[in-house]
Short mmCIF file of C-alpha atoms and ligand atoms in Angstrom, two decimals:
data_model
loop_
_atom_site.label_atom_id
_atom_site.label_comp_id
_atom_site.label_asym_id
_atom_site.label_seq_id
_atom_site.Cartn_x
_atom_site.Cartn_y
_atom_site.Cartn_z
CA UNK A 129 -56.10 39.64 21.72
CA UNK A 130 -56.99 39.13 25.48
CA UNK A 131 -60.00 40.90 26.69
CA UNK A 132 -59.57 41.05 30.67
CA UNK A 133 -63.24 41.16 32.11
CA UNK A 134 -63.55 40.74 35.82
CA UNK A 135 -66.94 39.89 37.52
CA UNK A 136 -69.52 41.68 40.28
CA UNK A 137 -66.45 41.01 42.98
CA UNK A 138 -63.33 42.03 40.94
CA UNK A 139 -62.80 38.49 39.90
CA UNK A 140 -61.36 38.21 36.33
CA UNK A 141 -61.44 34.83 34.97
CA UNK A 142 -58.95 32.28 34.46
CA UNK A 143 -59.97 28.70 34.57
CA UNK A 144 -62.57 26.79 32.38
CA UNK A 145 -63.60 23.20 33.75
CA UNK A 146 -65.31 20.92 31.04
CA UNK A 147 -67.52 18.28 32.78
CA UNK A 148 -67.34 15.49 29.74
CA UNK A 149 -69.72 13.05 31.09
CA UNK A 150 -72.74 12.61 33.68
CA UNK A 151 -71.26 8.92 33.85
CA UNK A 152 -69.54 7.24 36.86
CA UNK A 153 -68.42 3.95 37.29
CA UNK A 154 -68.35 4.90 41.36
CA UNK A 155 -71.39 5.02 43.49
CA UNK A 156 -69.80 7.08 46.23
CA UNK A 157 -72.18 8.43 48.55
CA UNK A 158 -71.68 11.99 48.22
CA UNK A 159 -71.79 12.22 44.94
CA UNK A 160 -73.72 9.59 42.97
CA UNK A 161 -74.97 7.54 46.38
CA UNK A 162 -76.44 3.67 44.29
CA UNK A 163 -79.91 4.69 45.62
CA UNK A 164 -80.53 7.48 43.33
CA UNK A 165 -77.75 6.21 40.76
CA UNK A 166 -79.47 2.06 40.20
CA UNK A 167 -79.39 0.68 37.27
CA UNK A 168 -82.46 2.15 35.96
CA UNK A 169 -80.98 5.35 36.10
CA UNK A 170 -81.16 7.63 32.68
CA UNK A 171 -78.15 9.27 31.88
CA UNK A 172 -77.67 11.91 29.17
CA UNK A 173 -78.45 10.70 25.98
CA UNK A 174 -75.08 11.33 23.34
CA UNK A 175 -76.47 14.26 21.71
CA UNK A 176 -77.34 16.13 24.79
CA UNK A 177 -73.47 16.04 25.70
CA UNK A 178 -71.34 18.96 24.00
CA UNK A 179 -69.33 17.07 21.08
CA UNK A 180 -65.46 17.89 21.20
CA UNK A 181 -65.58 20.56 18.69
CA UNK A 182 -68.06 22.22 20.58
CA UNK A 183 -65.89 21.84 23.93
CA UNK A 184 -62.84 23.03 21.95
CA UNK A 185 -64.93 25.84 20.25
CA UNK A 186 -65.72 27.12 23.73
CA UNK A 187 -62.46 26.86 25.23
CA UNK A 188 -61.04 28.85 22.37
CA UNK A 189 -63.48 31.75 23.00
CA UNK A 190 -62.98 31.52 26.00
CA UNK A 191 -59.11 31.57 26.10
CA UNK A 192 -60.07 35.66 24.61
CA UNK A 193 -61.27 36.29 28.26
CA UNK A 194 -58.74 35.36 29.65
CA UNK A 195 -58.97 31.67 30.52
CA UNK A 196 -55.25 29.73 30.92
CA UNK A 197 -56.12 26.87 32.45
CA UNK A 198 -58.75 23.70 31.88
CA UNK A 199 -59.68 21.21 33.83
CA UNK A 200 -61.24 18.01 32.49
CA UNK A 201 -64.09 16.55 34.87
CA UNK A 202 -67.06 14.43 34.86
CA UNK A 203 -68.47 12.26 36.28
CA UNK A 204 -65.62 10.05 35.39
CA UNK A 205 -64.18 11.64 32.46
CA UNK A 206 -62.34 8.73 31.47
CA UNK A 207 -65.63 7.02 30.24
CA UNK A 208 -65.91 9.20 27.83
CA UNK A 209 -64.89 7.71 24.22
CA UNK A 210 -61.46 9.44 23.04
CA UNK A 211 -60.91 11.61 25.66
CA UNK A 212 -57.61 12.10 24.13
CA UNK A 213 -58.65 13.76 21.03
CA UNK A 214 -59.99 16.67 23.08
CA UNK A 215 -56.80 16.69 25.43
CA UNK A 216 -54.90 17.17 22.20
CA UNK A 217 -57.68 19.84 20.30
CA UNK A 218 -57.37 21.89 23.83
CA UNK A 219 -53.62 21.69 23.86
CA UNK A 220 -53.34 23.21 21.05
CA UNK A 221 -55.33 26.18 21.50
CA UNK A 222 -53.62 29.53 21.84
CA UNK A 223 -53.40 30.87 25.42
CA UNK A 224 -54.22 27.58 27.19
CA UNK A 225 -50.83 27.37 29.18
CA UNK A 226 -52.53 24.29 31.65
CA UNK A 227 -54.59 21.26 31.07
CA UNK A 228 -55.50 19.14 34.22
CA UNK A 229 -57.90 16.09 34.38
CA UNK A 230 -59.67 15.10 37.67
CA UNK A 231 -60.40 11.36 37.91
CA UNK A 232 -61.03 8.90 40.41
CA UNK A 233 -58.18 6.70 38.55
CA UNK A 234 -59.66 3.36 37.78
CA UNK A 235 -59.11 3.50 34.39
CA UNK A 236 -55.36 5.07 34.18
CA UNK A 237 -53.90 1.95 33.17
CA UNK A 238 -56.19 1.86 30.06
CA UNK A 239 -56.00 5.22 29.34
CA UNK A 240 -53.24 6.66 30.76
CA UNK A 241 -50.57 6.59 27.76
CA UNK A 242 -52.79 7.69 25.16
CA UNK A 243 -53.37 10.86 27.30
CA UNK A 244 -49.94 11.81 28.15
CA UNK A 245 -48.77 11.54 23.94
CA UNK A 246 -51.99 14.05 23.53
CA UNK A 247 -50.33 16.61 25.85
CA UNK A 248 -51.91 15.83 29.38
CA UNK A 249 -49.09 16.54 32.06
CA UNK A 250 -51.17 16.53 35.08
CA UNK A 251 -54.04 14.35 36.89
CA UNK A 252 -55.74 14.75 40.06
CA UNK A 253 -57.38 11.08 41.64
CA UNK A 254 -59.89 11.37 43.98
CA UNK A 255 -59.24 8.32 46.35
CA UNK A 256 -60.71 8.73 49.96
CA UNK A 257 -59.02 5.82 51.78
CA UNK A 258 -56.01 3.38 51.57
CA UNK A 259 -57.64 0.69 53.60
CA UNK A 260 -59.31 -1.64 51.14
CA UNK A 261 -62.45 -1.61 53.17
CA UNK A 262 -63.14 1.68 54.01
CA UNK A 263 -62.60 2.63 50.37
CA UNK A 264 -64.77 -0.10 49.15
CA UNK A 265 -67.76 1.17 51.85
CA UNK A 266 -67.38 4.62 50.07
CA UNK A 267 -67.42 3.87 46.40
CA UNK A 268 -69.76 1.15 46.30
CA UNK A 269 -68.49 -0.78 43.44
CA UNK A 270 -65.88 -2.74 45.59
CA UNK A 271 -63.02 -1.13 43.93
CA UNK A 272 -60.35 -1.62 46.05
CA UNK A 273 -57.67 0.87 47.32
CA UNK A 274 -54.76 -0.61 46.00
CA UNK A 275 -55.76 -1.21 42.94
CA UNK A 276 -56.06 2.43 42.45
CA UNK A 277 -52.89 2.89 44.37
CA UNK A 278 -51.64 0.87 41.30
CA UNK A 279 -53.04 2.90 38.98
CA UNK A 280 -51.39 6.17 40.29
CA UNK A 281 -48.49 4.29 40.25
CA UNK A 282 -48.51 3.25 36.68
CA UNK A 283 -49.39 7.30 35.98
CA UNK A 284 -46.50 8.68 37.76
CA UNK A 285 -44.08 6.00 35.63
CA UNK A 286 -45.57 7.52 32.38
CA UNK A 287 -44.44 10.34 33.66
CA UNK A 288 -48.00 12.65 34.68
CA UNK A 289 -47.95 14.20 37.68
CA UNK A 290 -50.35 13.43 40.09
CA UNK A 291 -51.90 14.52 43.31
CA UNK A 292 -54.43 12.99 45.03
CA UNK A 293 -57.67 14.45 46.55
CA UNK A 294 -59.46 13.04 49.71
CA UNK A 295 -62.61 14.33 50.75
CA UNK A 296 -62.75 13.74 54.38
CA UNK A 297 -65.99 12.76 56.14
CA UNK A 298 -66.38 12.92 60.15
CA UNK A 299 -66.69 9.14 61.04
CA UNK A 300 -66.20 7.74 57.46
CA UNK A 301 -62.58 8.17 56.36
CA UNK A 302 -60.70 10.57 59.04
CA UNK A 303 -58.73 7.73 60.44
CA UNK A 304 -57.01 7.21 56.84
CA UNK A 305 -55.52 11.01 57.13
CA UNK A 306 -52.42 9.79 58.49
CA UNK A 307 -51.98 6.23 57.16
CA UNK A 308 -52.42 8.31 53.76
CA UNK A 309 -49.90 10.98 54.60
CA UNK A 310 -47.58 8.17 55.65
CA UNK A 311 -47.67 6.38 52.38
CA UNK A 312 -47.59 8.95 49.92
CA UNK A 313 -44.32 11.08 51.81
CA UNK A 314 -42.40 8.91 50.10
CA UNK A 315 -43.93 8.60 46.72
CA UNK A 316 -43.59 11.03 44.05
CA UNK A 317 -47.51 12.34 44.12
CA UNK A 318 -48.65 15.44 46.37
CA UNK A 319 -52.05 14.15 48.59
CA UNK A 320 -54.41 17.09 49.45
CA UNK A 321 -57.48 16.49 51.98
CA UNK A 322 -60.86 18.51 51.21
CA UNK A 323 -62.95 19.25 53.63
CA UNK A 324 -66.10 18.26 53.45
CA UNK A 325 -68.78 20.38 51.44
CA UNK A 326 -72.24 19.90 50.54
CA UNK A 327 -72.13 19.65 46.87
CA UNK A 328 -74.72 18.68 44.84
CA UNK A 329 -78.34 17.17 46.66
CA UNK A 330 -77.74 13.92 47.65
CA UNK A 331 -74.84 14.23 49.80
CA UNK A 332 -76.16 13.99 53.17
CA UNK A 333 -73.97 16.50 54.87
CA UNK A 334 -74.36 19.01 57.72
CA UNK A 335 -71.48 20.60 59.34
CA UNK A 336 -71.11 17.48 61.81
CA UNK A 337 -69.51 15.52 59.35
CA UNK A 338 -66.97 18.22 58.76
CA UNK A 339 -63.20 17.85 59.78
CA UNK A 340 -61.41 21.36 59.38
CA UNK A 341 -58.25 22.14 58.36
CA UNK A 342 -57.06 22.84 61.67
CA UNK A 343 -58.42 19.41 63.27
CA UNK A 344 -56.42 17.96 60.05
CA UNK A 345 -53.27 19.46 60.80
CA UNK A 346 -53.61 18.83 64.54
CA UNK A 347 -53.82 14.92 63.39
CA UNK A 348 -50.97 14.99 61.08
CA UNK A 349 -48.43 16.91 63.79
CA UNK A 350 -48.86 14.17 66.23
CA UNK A 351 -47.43 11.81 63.49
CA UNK A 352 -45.16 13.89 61.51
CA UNK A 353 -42.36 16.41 61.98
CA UNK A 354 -43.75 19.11 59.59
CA UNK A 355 -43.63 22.88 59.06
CA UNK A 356 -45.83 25.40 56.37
CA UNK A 357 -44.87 26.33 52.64
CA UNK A 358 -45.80 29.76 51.52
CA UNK A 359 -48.73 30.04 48.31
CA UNK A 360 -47.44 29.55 45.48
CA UNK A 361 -49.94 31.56 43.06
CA UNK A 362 -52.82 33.79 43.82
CA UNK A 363 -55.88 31.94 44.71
CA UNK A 364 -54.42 28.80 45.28
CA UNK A 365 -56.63 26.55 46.96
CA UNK A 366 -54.87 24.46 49.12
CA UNK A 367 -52.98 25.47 52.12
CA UNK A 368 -49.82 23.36 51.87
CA UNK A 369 -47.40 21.93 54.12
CA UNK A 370 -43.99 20.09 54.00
CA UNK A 371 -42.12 16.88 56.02
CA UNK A 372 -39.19 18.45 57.53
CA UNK A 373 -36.83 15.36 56.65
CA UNK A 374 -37.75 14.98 53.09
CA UNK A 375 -39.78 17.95 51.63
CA UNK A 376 -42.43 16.15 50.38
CA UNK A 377 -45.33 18.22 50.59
CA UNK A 378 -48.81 18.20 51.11
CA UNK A 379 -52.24 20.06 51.71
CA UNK A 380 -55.01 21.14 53.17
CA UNK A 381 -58.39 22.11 51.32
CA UNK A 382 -60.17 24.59 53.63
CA UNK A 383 -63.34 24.62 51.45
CA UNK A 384 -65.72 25.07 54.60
CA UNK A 385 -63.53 26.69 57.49
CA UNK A 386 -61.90 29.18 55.62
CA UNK A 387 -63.87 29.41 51.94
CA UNK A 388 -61.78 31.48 49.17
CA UNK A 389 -64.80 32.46 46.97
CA UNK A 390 -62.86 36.07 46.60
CA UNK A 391 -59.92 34.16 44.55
CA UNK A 392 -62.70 31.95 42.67
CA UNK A 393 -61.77 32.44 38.64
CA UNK A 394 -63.14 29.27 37.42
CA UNK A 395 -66.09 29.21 34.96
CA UNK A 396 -67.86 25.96 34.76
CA UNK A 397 -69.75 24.12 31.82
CA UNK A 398 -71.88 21.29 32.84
CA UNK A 399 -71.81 17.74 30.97
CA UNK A 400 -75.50 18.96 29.23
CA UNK A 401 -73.76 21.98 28.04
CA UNK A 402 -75.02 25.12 30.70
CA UNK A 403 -72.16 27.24 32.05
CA UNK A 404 -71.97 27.54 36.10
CA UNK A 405 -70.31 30.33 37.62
CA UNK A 406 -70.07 28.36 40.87
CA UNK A 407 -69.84 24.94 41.94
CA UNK A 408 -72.91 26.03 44.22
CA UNK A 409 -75.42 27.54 41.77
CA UNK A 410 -79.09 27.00 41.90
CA UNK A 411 -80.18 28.87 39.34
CA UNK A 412 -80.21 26.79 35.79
CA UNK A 413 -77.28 27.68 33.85
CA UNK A 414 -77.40 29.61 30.43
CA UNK A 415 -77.93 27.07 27.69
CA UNK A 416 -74.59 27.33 26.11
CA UNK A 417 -75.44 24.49 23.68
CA UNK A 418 -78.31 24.71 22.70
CA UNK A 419 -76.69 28.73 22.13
CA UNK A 420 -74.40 27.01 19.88
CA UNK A 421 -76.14 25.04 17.87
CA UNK A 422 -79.22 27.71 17.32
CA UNK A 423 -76.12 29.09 14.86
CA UNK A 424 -74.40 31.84 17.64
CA UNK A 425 -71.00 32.93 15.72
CA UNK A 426 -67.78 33.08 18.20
CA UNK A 427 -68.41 36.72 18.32
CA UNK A 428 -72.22 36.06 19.90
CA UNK A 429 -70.50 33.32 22.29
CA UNK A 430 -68.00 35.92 23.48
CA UNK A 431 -70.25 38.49 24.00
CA UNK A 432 -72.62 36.06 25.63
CA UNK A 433 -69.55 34.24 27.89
CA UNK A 434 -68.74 38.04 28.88
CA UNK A 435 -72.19 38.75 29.84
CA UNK A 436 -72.32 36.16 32.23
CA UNK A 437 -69.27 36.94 33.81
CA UNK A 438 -69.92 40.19 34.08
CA UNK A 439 -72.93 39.68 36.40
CA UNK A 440 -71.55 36.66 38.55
CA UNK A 441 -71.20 37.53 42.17
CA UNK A 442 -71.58 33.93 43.58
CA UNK A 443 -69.79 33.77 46.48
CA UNK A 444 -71.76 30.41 48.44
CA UNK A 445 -68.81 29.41 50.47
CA UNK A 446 -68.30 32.62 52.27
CA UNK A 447 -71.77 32.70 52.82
CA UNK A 448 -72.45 28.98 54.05
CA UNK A 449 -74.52 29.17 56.87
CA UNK A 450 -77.11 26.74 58.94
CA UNK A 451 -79.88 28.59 56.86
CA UNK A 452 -78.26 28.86 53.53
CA UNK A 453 -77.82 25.23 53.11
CA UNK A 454 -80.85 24.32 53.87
CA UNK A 455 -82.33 27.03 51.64
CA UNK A 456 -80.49 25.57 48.95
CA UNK A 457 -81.47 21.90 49.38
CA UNK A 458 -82.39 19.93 46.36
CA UNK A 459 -82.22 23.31 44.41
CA UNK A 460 -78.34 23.26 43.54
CA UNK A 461 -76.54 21.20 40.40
CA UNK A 462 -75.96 17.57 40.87
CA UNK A 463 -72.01 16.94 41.09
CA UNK A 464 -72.15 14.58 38.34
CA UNK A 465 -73.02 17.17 36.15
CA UNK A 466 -70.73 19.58 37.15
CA UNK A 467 -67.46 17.71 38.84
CA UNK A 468 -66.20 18.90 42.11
S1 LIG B 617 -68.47 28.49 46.54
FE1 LIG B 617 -68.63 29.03 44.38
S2 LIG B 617 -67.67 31.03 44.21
FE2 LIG B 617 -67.04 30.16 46.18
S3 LIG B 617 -65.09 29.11 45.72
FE3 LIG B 617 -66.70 27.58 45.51
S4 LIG B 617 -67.22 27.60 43.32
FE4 LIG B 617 -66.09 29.48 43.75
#
């Protein structure tokens, strides 16, 4: 039985993304930049990471509130041992109609099949360039481009499917918008392009290095003959578009120039266990493991899960201001803890 709650804004809750690891085996600069992430760096220790019962526990109670979908995150969530024993636990739970994995692909090959027999239909890579050297000046770990672009290519033969996330920077990766919407028109795999946000505290950005939507589109219709598709669902995310020849379509992530806090359903547990209500929060988030393991019964997690949507009212993008991010500087969740 489905208990429909909604939140301070009239926001009832849908989607539950598990961060499964603090690890990365990128160094990107917005999100785990090498200076703060060297070698010396401590990472959760095992036990401080929610075990996959736990994860599956939570998902189940939360599935009562009225959660459908789950996405998998990380840091990389394919570092962490077995992922496909979760993907399978999850799929199995009642009311979960949608399982989705974000990754930034490098180990698909390794990975890949043992995932889809567990139940996992759909992955989002994050790959920010196709030129082998721009995308080896962002990740830091001279991973080139194509090798992921092989990757996504072995995933789509298994049979997932895919789209691809680029987080665009001013001055860093803009000029790969069209070489990218060139090269995946004609693949099976739907490329979306983020704008810029300032996740986390060690990203570096101001609104400078932000390329809206619009200047986006304005790029891609010099190239391509395109035209707009309408939403698909309520509170989707991305603004999507399709080639006029072939269909293929794909989007536009207006994160910054047109934020969609109002549609935001998406609860949020951290790879240490603490449950977010946004992406954004500074605030340290309820202790949902160490709830857990102080002996709370499913009924005490439900009530507790409730309790903290009931009060949410985060709504940081439609508020993003000058002032507000610099308010919230070196206060907010590192993205490696939370995903994006
Ligand atoms: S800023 Fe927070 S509330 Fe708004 S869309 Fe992002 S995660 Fe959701």
């Amino acid at each position: 039985m489905v208990e429909q709650i909604t939140d301070k804004l009239g926001r009832p809750i849908r989607d539950l993304r598990l961060s499964v690891t603090d690890r990365c085996n990128f160094r990107c600069d917005y999100c785990m930049p090498k200076e703060i992430f060297g070698d010396d760096f401590v990472f959760l220790p095992k036990d401080e990471l929610l075990t996959f019962d736990e994860m599956v526990r939570i998902a189940q109670v939360y599935t009562r509130l009225g959660v459908k979908k789950i996405r998998i995150t990380g840091g990389e969530p394919l570092l962490r041992r077995d992922l496909d024993k979760l993907i399978y636990q999850l799929n199995q739970l009642e009311g979960v109609e949608d399982i989705g994995l974000t990754t930034n692909g490098l180990l698909l090959k390794k990975h890949g099949q043992k995932l889809y027999d567990a139940g996992l239909r759909r992955i989002n890579v994050s790959l920010d360039a196709i030129d082998d050297a721009v995308f080896q000046a962002i990740n830091n770990r001279n991973i080139k481009a194509s090798t992921i672009l092989q990757q996504i290519d072995y995933a789509v033969a298994i049979g997932f499917q895919v789209k691809v996330n680029v987080v665009v920077q001013k001055g860093v990766n803009d000029d790969q918008i069209v070489p990218m919407v060139q090269y995946f028109k004609d693949k099976d795999v739907q490329i979306r392009f983020i704008e810029f946000m300032d996740v986390g505290n060690d990203n570096g950005w101001d609104f400078s290095k932000v390329v809206s939507k619009d200047e986006m589109l304005e790029m891609i219709e010099q190239n391509f003959d395109i035209e707009p598709v309408a939403p698909k669902y309520y509170g989707e995310v991305a603004k999507y578009y399709q080639h006029k020849d072939n269909k293929a379509q794909f989007g536009l992530i207006t994160s910054v120039s047109q934020s969609f806090c109002s549609t935001c359903t998406r609860a949020r547990l951290s790879s240490d266990g603490k449950f977010y209500g946004c992406l954004f929060s500074t605030v340290d988030g309820f202790n949902v493991k160490s709830f857990m393991r102080n002996g709370a019964t499913d009924n005490e997690l439900f009530e507790q899960f409730k309790a903290l949507w009931n009060i949410r009212d985060d709504r940081y993008s439609d508020e993003r201001t000058e002032q507000t991010v610099a308010n919230r500087k070196r206060k907010k969740i590192n993205m490696n803890y939370i995903g994006g």
